[in-house]
PDB file of C-alpha atoms in Angstrom:
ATOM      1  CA  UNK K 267     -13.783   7.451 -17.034  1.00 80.00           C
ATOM      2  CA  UNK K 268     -12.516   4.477 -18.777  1.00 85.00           C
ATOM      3  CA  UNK K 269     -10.639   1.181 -18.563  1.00 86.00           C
ATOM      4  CA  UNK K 270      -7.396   2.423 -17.162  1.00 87.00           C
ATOM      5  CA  UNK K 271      -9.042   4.570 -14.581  1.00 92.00           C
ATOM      6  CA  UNK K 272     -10.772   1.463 -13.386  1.00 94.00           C
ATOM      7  CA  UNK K 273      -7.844  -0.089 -13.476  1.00 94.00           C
ATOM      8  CA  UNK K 274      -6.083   2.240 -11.220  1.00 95.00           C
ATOM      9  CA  UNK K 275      -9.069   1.811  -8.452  1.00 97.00           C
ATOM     10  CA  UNK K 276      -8.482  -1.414  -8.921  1.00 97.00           C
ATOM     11  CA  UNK K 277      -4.442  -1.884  -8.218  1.00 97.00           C
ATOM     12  CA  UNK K 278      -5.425   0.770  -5.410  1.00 98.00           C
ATOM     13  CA  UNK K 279      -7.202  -1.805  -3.909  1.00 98.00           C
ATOM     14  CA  UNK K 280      -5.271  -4.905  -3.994  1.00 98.00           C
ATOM     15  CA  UNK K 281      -2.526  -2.509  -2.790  1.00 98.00           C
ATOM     16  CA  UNK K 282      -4.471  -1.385   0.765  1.00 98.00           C
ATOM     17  CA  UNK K 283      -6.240  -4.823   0.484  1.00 98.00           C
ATOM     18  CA  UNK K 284      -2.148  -6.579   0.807  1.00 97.00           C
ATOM     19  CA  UNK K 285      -1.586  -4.117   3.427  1.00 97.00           C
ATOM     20  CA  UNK K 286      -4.603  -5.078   5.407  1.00 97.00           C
ATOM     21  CA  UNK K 287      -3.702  -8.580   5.399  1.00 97.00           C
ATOM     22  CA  UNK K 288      -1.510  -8.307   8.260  1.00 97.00           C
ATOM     23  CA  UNK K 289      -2.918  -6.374  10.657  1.00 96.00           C
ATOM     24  CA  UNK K 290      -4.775  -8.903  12.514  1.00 96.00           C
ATOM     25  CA  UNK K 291      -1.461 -10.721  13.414  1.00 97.00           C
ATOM     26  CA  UNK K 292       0.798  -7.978  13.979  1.00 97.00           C
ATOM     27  CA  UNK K 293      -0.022  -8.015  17.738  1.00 97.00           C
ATOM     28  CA  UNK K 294       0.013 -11.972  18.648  1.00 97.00           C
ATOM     29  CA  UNK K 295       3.166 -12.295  16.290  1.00 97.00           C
ATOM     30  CA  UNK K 296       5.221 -10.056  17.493  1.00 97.00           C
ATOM     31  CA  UNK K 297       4.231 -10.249  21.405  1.00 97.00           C
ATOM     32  CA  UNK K 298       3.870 -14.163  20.847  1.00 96.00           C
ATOM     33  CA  UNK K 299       5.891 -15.704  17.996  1.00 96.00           C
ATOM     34  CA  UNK K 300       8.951 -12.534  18.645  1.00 97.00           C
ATOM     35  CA  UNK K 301       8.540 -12.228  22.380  1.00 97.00           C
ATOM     36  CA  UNK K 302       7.961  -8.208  22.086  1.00 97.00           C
ATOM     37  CA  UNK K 303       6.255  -6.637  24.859  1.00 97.00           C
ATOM     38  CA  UNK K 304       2.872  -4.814  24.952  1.00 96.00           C
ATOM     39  CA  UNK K 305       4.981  -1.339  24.587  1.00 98.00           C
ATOM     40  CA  UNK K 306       6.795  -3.146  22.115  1.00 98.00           C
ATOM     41  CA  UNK K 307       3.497  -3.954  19.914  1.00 98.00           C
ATOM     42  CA  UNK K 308       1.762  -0.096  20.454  1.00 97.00           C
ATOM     43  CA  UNK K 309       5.902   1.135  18.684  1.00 98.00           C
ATOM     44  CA  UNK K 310       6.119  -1.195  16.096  1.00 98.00           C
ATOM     45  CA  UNK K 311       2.645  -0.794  14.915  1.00 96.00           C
ATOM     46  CA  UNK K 312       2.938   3.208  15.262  1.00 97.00           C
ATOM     47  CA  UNK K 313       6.188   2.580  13.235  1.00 98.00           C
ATOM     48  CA  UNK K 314       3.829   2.876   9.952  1.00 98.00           C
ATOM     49  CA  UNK K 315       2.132   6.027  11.068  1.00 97.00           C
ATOM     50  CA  UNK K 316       5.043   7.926  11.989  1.00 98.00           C
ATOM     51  CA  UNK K 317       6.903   7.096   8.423  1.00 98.00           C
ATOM     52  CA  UNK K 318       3.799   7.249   6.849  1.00 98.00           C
ATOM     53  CA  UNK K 319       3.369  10.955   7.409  1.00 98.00           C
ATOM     54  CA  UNK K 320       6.941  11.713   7.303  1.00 98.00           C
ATOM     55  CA  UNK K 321       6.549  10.201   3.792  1.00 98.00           C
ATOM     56  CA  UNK K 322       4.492  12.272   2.412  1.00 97.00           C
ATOM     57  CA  UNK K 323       7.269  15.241   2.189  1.00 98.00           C
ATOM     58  CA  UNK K 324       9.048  12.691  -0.374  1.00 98.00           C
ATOM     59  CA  UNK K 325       6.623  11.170  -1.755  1.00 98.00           C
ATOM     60  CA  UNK K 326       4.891  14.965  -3.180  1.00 97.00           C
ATOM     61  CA  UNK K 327       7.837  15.526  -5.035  1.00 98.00           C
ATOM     62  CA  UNK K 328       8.902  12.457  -6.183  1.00 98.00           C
ATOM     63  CA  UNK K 329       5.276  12.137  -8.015  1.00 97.00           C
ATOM     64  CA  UNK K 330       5.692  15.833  -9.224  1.00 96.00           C
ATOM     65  CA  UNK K 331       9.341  14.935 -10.229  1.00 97.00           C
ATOM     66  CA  UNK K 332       8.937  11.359 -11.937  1.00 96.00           C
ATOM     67  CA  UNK K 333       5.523  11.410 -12.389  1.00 95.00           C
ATOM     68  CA  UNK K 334       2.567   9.641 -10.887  1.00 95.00           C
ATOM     69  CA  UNK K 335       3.048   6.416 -12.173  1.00 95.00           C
ATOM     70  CA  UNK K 336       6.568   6.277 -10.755  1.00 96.00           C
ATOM     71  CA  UNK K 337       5.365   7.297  -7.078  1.00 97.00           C
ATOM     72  CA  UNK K 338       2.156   4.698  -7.535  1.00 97.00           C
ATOM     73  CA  UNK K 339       4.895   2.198  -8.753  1.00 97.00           C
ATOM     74  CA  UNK K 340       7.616   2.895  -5.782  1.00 98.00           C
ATOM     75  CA  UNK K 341       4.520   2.322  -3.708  1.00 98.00           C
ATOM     76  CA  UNK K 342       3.820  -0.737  -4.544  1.00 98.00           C
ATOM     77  CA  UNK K 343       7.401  -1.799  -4.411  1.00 98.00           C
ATOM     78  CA  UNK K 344       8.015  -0.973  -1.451  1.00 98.00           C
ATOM     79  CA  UNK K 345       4.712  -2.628   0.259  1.00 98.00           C
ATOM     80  CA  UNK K 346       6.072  -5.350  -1.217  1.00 98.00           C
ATOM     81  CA  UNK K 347       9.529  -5.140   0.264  1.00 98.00           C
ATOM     82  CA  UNK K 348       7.682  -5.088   3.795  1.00 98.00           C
ATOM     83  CA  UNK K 349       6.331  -8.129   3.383  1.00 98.00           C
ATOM     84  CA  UNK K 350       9.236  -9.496   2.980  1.00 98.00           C
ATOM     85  CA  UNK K 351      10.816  -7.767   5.504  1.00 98.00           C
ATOM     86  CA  UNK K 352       7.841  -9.541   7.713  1.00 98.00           C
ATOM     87  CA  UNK K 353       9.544 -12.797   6.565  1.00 97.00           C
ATOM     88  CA  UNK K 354      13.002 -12.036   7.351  1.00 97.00           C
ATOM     89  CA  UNK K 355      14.817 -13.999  10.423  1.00 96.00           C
ATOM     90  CA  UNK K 356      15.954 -10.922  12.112  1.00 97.00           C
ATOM     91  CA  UNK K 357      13.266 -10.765  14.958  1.00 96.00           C
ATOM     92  CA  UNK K 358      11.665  -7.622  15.801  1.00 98.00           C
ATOM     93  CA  UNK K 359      13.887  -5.787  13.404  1.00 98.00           C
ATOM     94  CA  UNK K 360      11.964  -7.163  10.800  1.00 98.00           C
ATOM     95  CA  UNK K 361       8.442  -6.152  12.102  1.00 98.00           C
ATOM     96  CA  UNK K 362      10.230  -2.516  12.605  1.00 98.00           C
ATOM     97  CA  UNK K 363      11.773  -2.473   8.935  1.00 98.00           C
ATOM     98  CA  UNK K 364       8.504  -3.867   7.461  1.00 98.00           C
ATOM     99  CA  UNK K 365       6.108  -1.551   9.042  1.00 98.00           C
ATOM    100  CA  UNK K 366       8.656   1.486   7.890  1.00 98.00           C
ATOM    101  CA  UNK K 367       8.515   0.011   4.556  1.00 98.00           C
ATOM    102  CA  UNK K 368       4.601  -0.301   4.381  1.00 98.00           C
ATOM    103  CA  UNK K 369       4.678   3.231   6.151  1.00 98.00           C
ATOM    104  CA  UNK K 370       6.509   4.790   3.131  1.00 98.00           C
ATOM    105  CA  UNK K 371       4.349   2.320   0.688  1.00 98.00           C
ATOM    106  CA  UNK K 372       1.639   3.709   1.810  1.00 98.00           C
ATOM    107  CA  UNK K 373       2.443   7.453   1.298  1.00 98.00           C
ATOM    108  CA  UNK K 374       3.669   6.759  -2.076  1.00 98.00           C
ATOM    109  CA  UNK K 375       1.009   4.468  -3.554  1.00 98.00           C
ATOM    110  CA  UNK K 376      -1.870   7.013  -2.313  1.00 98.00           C
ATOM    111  CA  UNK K 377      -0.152   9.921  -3.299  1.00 98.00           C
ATOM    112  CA  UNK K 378       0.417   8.720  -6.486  1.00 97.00           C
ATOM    113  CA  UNK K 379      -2.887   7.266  -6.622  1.00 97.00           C
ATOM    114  CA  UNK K 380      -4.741  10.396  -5.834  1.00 97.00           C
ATOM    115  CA  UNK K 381      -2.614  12.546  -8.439  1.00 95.00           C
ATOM    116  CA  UNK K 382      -2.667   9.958 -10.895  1.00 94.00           C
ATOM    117  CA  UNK K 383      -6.693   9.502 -10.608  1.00 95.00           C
ATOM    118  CA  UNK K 384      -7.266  13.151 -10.930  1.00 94.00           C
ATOM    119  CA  UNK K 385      -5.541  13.765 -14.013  1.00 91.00           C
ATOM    120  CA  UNK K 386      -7.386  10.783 -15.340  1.00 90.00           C
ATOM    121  CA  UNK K 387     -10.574  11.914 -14.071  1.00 91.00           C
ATOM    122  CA  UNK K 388      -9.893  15.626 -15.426  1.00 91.00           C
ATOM    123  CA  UNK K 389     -10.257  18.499 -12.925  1.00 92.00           C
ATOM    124  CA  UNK K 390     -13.758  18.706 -13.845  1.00 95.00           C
ATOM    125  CA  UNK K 391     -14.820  15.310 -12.302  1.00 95.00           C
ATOM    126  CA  UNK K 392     -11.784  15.332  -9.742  1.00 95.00           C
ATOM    127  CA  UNK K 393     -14.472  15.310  -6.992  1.00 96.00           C
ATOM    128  CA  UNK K 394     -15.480  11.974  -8.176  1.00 97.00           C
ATOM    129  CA  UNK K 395     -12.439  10.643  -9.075  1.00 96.00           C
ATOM    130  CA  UNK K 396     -11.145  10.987  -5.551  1.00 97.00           C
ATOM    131  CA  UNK K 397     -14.254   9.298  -4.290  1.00 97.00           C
ATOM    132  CA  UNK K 398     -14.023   6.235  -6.210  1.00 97.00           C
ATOM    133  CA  UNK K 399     -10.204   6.174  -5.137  1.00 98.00           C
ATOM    134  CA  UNK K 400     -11.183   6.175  -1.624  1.00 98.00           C
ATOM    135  CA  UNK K 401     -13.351   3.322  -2.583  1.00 97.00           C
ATOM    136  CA  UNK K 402     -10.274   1.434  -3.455  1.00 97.00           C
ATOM    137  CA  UNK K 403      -8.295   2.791  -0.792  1.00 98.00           C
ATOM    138  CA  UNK K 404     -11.198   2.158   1.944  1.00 97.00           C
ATOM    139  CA  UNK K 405     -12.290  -1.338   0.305  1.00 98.00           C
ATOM    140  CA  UNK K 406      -8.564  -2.232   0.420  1.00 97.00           C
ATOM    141  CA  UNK K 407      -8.443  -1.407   4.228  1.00 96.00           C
ATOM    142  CA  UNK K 408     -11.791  -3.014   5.304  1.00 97.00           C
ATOM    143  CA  UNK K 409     -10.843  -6.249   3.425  1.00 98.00           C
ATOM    144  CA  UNK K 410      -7.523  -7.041   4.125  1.00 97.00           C
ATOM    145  CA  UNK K 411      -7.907  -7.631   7.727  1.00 97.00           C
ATOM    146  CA  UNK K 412     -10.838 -10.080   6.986  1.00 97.00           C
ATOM    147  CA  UNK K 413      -8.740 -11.857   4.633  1.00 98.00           C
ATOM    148  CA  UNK K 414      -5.710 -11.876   6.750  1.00 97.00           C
ATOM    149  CA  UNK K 415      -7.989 -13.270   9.655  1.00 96.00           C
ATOM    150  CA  UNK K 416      -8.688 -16.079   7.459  1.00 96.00           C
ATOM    151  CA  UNK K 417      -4.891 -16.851   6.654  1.00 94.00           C
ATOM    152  CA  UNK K 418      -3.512 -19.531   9.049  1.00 86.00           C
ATOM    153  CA  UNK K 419      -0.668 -17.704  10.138  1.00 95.00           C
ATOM    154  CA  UNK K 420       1.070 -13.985  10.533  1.00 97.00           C
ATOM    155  CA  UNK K 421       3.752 -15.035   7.607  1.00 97.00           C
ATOM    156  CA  UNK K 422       0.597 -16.330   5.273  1.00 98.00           C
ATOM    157  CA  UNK K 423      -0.549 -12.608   5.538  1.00 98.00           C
ATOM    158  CA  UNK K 424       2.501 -11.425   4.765  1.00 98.00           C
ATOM    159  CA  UNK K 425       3.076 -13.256   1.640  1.00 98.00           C
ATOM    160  CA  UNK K 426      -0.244 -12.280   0.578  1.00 98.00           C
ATOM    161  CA  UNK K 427       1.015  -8.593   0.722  1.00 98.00           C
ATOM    162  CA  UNK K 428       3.652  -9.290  -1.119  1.00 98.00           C
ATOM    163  CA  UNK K 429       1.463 -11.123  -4.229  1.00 98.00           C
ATOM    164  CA  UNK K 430      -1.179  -8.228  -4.073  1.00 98.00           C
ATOM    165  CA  UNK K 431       1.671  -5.281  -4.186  1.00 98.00           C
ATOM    166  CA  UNK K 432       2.762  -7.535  -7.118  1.00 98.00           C
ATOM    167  CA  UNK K 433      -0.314  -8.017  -8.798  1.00 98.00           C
ATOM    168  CA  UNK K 434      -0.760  -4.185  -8.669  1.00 97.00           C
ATOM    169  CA  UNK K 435       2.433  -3.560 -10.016  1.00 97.00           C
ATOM    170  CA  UNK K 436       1.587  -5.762 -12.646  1.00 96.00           C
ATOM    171  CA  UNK K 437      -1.460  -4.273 -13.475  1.00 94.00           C
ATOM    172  CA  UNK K 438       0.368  -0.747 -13.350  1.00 94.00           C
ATOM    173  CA  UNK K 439       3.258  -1.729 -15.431  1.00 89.00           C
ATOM    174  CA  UNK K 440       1.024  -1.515 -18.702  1.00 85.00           C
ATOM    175  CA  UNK K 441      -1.107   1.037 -18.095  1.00 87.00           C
ATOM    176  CA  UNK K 442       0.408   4.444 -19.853  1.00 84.00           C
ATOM    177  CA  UNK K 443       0.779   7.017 -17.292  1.00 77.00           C
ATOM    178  CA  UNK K 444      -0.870  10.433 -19.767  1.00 72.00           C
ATOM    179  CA  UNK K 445      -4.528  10.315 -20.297  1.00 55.00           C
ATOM    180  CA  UNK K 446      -4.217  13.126 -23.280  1.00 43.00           C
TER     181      UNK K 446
END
């Protein structure tokens, strides 16, 4: 496993690292800063569950279709289009549209990931593969919340989505989707 493969572990993580960032204030912001409710908090958060799994009926084909880089790509792009969506001046709408944005992000980016890693990897050391993607994936998630904890505010965190999604996009961008 070379370079690139690393570097797909790698934009893995900054991409569920950028998600993570805003978990920690989801809650206050929108039941303090948006005036939601408690039910209000439980929906919005589930929001990202929901679309996340309904996701993963488009986001399949679309990496079987385009190809894994595309899916890993539209990911990416569209965790970064929920944090801005966080940012937007349209109240609780914009909590909803971000979390259904990081919700289809989410499904995207891993499946592309996943597919992406094992075709890399070579079916031969898939079993690996996969395990240093969830690596990535789980360092992501166990990070970002710390870091977002350390942000001063909710819209902080969400701007430091946005530059990781970008950063992993970046990364992405060069690196030649076939391995052959």
């Amino acid at each position: 496993m070379g370079a690139r493969f690393w570097w797909l572990i790698g934009a893995t993580f900054l991409g569920f690292l950028g998600m993570g960032t805003v978990l920690p204030g989801m809650a206050p912001h929108i039941r303090h800063d948006l005036g939601g409710t408690d039910q209000t908090v439980g929906l919005v958060i589930g929001t990202f569950s929901l679309v996340a799994l309904g996701s993963r009926f488009i986001s399949g084909p679309l990496a079987d279709r385009k190809g894994r880089k595309a899916a890993f790509l539209t990911g990416l792009f569209s965790c970064g289009l929920a944090g801005c969506a966080y940012l937007l001046p349209i109240g609780i709408h914009g909590a909803y549209l971000g979390r259904a944005l990081q919700g289809f992000g989410e499904a995207c980016l891993y499946t592309g990931a996943a597919a992406w890693v094992v075709e890399a990897a070579g079916i031969e050391r898939s079993a690996r593969a996969l395990g240093y993607l969830s690596s990535g994936i789980w360092g992501g998630i166990a990070a970002g919340p710390v870091v977002g904890s350390w942000l001063v505010s909710f819209e902080h965190a969400a701007m430091l989505q946005v530059m990781m999604a970008l950063a992993a996009f970046l990364i992405l961008w060069r690196i030649p989707e076939d391995y052959t």
